[in-house]
mmCIF file of N, CA, C and O and ligand atoms in Angstrom:
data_model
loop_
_atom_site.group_PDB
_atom_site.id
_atom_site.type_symbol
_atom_site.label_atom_id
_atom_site.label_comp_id
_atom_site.label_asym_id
_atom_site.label_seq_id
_atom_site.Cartn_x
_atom_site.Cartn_y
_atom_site.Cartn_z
ATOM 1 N N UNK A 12 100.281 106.445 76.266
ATOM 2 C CA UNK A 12 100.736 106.828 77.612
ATOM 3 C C UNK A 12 99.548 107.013 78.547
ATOM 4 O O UNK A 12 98.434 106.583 78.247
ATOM 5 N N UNK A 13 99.805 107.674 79.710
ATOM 6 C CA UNK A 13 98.783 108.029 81.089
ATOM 7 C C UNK A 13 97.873 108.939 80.688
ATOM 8 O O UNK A 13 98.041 109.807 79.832
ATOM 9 N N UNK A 14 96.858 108.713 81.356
ATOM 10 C CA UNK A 14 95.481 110.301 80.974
ATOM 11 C C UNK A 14 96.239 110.843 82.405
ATOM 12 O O UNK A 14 96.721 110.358 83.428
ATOM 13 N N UNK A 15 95.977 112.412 81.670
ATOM 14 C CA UNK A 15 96.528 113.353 82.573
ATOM 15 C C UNK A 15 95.046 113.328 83.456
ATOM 16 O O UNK A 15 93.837 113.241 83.242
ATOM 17 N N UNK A 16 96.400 113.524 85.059
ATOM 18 C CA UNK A 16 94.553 113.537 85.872
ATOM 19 C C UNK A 16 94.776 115.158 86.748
ATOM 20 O O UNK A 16 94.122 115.689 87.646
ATOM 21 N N UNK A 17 95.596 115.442 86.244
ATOM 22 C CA UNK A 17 95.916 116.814 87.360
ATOM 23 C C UNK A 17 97.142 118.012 86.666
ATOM 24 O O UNK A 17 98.364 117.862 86.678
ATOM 25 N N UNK A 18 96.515 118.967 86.200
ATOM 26 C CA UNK A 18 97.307 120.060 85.864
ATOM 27 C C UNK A 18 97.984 121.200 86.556
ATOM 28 O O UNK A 18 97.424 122.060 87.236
ATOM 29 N N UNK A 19 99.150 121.106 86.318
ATOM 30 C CA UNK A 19 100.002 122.066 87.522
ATOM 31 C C UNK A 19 100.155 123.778 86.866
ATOM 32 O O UNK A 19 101.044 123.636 86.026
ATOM 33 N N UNK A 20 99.873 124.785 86.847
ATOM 34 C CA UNK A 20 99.796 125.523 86.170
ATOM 35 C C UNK A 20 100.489 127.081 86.012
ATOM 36 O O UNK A 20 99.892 127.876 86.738
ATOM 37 N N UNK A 21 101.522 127.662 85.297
ATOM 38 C CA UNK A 21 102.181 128.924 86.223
ATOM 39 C C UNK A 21 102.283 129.926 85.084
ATOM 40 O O UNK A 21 102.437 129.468 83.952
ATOM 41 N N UNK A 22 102.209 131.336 85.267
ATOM 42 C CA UNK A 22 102.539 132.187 84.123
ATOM 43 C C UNK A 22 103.840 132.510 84.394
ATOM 44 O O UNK A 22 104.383 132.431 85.497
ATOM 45 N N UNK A 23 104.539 133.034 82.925
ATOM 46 C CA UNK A 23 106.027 133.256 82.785
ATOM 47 C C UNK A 23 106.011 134.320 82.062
ATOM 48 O O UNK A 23 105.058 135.097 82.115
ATOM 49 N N UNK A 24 106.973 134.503 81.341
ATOM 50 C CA UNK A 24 107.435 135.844 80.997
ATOM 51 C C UNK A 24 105.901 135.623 79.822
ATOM 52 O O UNK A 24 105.166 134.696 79.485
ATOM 53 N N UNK A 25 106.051 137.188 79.511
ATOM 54 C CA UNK A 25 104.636 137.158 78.243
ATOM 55 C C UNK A 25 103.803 136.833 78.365
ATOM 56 O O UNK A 25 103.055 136.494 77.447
ATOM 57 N N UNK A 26 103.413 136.761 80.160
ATOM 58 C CA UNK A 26 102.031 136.136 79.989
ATOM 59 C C UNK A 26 101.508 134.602 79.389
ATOM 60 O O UNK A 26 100.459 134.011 79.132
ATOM 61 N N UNK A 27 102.752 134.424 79.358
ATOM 62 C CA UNK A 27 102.811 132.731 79.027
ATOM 63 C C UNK A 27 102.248 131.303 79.782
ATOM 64 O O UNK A 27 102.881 130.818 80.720
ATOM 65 N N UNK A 28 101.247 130.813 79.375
ATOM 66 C CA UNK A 28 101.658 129.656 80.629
ATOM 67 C C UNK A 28 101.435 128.350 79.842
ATOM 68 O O UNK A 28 100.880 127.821 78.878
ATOM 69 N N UNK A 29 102.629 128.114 81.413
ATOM 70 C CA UNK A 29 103.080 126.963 81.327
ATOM 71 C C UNK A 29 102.361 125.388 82.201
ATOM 72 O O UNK A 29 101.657 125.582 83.192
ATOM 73 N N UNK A 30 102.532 124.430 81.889
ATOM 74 C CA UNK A 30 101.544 123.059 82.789
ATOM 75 C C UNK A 30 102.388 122.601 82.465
ATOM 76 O O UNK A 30 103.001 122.735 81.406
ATOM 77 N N UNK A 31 102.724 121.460 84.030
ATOM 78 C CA UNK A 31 103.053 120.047 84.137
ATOM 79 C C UNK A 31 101.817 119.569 84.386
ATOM 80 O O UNK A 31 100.855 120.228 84.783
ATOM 81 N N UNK A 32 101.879 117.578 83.978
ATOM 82 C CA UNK A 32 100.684 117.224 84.129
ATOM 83 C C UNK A 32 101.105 115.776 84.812
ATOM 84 O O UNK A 32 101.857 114.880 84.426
ATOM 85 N N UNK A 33 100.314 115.935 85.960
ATOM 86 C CA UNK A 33 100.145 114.379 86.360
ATOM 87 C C UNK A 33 99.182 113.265 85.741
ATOM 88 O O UNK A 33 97.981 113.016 85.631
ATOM 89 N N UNK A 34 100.610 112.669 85.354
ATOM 90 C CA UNK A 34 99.431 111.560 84.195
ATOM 91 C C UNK A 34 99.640 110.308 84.965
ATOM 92 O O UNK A 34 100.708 109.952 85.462
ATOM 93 N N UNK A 35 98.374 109.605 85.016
ATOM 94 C CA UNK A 35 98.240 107.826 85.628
ATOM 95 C C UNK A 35 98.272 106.914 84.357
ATOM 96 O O UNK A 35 97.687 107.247 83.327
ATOM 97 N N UNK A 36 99.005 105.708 84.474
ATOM 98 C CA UNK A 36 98.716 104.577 83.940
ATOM 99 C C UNK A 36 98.242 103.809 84.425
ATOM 100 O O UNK A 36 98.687 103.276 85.441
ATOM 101 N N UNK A 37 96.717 103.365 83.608
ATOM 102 C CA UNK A 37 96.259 102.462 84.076
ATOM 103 C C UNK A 37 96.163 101.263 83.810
ATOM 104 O O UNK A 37 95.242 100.478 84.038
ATOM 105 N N UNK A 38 97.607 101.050 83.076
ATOM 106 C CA UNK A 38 97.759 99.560 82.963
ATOM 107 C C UNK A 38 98.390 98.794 83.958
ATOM 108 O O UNK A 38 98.344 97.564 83.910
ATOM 109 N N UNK A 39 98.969 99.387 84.846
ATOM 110 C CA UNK A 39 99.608 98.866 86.235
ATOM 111 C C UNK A 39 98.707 98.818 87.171
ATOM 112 O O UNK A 39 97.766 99.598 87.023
ATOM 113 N N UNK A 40 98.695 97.871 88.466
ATOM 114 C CA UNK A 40 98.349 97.707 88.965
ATOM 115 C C UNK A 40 99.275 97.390 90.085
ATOM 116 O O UNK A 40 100.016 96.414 89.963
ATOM 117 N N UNK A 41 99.311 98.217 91.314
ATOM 118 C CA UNK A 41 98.891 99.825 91.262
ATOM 119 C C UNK A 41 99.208 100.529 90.061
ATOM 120 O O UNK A 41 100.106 100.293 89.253
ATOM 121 N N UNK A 42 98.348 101.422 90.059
ATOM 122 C CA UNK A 42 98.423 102.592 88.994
ATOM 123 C C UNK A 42 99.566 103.363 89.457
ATOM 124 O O UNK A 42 99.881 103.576 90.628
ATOM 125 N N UNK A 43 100.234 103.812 88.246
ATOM 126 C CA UNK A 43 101.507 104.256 88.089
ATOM 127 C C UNK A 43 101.225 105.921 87.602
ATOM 128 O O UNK A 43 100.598 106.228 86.589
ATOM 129 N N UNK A 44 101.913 107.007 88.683
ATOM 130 C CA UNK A 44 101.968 108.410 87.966
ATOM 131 C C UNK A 44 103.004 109.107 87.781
ATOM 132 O O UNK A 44 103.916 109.354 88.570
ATOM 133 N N UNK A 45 102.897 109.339 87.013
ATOM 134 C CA UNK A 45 103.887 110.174 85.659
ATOM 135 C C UNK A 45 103.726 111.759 85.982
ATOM 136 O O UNK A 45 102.638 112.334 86.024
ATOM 137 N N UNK A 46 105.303 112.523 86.256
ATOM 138 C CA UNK A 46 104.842 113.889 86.126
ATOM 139 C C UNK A 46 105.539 114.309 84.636
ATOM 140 O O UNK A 46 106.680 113.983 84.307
ATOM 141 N N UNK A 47 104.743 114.982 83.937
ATOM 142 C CA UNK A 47 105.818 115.329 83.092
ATOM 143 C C UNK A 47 105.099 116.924 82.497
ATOM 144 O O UNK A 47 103.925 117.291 82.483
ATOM 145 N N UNK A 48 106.372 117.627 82.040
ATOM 146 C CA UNK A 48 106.084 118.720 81.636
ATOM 147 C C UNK A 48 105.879 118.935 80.533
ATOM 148 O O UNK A 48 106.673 118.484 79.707
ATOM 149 N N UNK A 49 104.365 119.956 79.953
ATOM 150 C CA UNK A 49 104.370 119.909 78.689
ATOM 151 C C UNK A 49 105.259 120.370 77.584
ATOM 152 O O UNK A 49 105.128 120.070 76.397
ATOM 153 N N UNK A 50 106.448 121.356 78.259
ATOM 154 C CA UNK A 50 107.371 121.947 77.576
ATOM 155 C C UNK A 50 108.408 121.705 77.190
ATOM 156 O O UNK A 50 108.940 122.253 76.224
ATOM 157 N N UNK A 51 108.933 120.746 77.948
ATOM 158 C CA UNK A 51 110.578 119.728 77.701
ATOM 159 C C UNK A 51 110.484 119.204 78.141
ATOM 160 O O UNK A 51 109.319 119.289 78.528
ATOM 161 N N UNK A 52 111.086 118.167 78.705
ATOM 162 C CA UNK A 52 111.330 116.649 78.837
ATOM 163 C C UNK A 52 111.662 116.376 80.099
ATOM 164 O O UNK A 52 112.256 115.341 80.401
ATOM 165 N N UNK A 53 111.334 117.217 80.893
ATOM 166 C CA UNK A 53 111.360 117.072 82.274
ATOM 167 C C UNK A 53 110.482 115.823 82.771
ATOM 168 O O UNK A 53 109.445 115.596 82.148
ATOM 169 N N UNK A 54 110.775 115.120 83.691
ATOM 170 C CA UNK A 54 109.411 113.879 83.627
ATOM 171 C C UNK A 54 110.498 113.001 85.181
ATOM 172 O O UNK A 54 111.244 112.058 84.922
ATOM 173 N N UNK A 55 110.392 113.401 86.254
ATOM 174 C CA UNK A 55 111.388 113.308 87.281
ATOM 175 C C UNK A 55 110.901 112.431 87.875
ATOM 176 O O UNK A 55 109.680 112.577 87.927
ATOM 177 N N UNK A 56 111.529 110.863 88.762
ATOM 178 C CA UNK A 56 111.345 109.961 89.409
ATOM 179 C C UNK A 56 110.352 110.558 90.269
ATOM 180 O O UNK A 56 110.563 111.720 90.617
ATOM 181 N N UNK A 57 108.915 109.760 90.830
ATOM 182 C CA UNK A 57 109.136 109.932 91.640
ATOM 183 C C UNK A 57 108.961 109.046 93.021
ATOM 184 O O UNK A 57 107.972 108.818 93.718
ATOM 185 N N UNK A 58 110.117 108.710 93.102
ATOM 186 C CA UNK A 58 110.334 107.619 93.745
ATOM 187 C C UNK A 58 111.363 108.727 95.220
ATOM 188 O O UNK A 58 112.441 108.489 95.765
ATOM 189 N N UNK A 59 110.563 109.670 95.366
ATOM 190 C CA UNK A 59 110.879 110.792 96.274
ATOM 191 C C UNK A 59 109.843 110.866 97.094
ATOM 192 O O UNK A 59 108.692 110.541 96.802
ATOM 193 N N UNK A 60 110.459 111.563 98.804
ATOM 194 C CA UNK A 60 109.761 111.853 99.579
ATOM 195 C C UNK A 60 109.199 113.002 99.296
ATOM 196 O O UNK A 60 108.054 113.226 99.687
ATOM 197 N N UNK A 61 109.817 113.807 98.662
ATOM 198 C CA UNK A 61 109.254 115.227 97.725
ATOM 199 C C UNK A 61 107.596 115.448 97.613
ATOM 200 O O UNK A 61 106.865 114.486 97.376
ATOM 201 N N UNK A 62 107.221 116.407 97.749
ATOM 202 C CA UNK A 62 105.310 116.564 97.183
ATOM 203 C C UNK A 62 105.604 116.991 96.001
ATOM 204 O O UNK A 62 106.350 117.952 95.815
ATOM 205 N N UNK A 63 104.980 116.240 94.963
ATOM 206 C CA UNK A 63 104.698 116.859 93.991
ATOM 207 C C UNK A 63 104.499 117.870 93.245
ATOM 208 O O UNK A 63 105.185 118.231 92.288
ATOM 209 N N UNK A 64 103.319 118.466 93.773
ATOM 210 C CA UNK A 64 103.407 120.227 93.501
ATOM 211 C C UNK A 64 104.645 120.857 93.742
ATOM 212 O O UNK A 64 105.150 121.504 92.825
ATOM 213 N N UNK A 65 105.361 120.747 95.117
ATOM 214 C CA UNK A 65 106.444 120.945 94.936
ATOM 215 C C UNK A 65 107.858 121.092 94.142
ATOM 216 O O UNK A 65 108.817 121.838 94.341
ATOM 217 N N UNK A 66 107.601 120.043 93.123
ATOM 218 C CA UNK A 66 108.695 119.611 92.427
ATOM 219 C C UNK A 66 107.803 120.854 91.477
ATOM 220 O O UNK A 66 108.343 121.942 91.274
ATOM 221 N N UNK A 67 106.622 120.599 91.023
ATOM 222 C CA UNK A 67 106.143 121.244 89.518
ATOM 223 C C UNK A 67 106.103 122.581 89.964
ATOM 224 O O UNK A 67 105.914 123.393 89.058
ATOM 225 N N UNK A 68 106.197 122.931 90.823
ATOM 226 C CA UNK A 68 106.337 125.250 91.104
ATOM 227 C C UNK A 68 107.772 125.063 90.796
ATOM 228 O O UNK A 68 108.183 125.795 89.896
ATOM 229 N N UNK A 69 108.733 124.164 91.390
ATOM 230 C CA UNK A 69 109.936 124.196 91.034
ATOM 231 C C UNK A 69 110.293 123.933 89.771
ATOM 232 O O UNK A 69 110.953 124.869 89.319
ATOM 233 N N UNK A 70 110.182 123.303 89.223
ATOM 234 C CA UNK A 70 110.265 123.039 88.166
ATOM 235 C C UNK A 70 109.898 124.717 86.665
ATOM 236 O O UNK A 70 110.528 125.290 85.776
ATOM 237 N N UNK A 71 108.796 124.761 87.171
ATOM 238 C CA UNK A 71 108.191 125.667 85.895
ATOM 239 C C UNK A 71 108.987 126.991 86.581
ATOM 240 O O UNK A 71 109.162 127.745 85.624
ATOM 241 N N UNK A 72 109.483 127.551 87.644
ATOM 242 C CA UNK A 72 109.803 128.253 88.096
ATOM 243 C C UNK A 72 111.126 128.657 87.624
ATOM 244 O O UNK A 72 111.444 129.831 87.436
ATOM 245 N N UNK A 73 112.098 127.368 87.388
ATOM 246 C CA UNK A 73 113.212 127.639 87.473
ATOM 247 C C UNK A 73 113.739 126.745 85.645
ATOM 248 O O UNK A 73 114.851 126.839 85.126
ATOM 249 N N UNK A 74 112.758 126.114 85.180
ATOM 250 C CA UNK A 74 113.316 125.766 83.579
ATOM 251 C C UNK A 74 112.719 126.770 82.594
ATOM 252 O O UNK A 74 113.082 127.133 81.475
ATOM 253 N N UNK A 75 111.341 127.212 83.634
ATOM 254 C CA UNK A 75 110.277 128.218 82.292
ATOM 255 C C UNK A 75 110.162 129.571 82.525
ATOM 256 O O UNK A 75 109.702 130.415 81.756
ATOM 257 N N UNK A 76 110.774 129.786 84.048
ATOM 258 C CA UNK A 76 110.708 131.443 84.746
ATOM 259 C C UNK A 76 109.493 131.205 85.237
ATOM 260 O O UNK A 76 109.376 132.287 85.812
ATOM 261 N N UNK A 77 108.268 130.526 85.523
ATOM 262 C CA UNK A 77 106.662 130.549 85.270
ATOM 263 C C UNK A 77 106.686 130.596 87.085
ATOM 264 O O UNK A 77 106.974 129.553 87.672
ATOM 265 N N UNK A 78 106.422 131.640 87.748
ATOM 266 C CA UNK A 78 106.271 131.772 89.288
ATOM 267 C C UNK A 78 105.237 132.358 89.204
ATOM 268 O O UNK A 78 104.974 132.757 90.339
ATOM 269 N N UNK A 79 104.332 132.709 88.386
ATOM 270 C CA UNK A 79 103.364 133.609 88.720
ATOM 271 C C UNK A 79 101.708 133.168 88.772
ATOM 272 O O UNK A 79 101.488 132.449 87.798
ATOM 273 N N UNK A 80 100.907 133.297 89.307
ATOM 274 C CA UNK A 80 99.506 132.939 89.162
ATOM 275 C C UNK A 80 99.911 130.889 89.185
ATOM 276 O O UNK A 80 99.664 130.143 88.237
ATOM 277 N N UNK A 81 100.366 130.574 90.144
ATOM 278 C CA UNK A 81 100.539 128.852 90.542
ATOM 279 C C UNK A 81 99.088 128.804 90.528
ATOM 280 O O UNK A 81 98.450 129.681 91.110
ATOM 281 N N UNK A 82 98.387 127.646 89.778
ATOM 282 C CA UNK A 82 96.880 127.457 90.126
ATOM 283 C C UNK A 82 97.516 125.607 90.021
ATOM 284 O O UNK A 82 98.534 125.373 89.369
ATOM 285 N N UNK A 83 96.840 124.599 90.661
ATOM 286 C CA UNK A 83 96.132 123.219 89.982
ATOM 287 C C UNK A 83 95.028 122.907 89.790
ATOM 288 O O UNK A 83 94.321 123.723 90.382
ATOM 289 N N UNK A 84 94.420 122.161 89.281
ATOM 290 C CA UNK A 84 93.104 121.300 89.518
ATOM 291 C C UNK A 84 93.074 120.214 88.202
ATOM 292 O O UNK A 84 93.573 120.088 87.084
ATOM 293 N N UNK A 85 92.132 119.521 89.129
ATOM 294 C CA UNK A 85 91.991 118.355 88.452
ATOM 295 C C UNK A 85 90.968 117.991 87.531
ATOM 296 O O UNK A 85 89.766 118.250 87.598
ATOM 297 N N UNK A 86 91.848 117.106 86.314
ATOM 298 C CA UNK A 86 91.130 116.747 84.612
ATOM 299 C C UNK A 86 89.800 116.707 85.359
ATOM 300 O O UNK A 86 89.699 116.377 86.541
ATOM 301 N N UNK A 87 88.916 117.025 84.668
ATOM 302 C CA UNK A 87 87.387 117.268 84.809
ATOM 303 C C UNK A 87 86.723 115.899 84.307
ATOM 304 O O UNK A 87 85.602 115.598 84.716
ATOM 305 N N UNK A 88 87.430 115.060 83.405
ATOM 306 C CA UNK A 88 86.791 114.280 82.881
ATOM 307 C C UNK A 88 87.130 112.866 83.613
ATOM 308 O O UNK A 88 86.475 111.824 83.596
ATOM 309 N N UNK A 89 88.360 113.162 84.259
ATOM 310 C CA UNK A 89 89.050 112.059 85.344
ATOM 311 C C UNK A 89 88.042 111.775 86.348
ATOM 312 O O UNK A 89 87.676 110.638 86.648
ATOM 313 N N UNK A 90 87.495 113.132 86.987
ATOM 314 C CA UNK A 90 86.817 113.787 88.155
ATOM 315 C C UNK A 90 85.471 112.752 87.785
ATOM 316 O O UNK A 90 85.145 111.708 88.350
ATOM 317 N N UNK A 91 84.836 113.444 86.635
ATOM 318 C CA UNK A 91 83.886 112.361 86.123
ATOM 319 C C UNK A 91 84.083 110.687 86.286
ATOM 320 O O UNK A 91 83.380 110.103 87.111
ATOM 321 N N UNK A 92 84.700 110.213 85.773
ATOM 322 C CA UNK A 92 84.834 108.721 86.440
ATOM 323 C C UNK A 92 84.982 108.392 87.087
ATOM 324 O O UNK A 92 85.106 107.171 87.174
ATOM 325 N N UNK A 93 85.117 109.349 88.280
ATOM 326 C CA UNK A 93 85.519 108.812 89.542
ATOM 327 C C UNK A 93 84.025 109.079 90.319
ATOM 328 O O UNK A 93 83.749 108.823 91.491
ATOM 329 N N UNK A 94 83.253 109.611 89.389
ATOM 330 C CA UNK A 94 81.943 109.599 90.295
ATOM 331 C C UNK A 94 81.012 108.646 89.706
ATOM 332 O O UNK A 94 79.824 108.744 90.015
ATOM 333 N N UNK A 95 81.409 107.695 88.862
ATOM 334 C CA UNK A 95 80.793 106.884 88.039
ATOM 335 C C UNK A 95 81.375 105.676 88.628
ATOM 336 O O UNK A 95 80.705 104.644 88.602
ATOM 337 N N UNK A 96 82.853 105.678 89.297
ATOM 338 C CA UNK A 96 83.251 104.292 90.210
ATOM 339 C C UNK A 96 82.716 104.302 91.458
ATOM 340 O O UNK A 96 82.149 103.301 91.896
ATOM 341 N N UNK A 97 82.813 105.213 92.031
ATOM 342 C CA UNK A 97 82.112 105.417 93.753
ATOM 343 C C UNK A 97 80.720 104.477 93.935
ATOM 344 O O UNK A 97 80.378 103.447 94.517
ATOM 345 N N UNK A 98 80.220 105.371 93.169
ATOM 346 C CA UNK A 98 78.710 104.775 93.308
ATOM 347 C C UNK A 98 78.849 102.826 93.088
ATOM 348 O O UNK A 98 78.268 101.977 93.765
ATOM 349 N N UNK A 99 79.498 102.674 92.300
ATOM 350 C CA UNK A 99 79.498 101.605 92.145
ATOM 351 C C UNK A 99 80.068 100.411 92.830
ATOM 352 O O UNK A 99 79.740 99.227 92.901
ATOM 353 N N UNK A 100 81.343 101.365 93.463
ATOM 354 C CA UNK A 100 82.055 100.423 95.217
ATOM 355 C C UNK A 100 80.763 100.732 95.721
ATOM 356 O O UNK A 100 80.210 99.643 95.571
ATOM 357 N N UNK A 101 79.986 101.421 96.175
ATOM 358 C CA UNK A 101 79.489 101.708 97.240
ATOM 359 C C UNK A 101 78.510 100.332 97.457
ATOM 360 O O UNK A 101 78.539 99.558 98.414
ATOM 361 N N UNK A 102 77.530 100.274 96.115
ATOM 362 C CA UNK A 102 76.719 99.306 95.574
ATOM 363 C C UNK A 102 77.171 97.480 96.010
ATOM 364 O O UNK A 102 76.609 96.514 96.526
ATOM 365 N N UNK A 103 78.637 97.844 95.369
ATOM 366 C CA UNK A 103 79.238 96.209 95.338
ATOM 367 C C UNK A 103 79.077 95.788 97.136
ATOM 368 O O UNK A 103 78.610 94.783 97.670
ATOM 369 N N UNK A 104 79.767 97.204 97.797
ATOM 370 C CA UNK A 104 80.090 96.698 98.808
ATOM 371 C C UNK A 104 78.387 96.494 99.965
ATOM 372 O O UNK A 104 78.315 95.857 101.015
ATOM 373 N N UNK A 105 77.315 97.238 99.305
ATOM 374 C CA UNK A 105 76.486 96.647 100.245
ATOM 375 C C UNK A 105 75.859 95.494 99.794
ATOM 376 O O UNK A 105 74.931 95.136 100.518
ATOM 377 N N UNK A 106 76.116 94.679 98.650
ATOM 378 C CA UNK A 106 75.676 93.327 98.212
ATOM 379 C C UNK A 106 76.257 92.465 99.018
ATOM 380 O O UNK A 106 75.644 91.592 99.633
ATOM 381 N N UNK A 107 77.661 92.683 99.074
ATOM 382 C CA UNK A 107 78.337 92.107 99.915
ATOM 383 C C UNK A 107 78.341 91.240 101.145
ATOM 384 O O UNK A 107 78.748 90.126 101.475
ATOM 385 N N UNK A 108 77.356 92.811 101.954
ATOM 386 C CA UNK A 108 77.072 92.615 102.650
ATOM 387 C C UNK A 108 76.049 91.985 103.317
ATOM 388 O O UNK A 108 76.201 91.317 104.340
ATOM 389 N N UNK A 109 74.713 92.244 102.593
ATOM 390 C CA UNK A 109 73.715 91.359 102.139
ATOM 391 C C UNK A 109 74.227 90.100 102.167
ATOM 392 O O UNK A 109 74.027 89.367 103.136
ATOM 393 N N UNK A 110 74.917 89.730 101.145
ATOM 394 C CA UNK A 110 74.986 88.142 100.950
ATOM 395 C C UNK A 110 76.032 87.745 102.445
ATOM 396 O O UNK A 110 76.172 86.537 102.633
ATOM 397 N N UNK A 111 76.793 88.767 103.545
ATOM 398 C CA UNK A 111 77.304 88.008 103.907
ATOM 399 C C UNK A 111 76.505 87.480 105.313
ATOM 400 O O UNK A 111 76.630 86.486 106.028
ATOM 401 N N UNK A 112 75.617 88.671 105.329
ATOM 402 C CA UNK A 112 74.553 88.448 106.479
ATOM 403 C C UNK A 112 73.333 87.502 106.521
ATOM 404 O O UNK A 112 72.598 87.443 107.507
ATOM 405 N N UNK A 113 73.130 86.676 105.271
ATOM 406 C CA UNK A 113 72.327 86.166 105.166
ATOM 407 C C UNK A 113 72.453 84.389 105.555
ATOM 408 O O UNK A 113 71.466 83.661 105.446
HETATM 409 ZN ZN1 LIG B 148 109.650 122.061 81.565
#
């Protein structure tokens, strides 16, 4: 399946917590994201005008009780490759340019 690139995060009863995770596939092109919850089988179209986060406070709120301490942020290691592609558009695109000015 998708690497999770973004964790949705809420405490519930007991001090419990709970994550949905936005996961990408990157076998599509466009890349395709997946919300799904780590706790049941929640995993909702979204082929909605809806925000996301939105759906996941709702969600953990009302299947897990989890309203408390809402945090997200994003996979750290996702974060990492994305600073390992930048540099590298950045690069392509001034060759580019080079070769187109020449
Ligand atoms: Zn759930």
């Amino acid at each position: 399946m998708g690497a999770p690139i973004r964790h949705f995060t809420a405490v519930g009863p007991g001090d419990r917590v709970f994550t949905v995770n936005i996961e990408r596939d990157f076998r599509y092109d466009p890349y395709r994201d997946f919300v799904v919850c780590a706790h049941c089988d929640w995993s909702p179209s979204l082929l909605t005008t809806r925000r996301i986060d939105g759906m996941a406070w709702e969600h953990l709120a009302s299947a897990h009780g989890a309203d408390r301490g809402l945090s997200q942020q994003d996979n750290a290691s996702f974060r990492k490759a994305g600073w390992v592609v930048l540099p590298l558009c950045a690069v392509l695109i001034v060759v580019l340019f080079l070769y187109a000015g020449s």
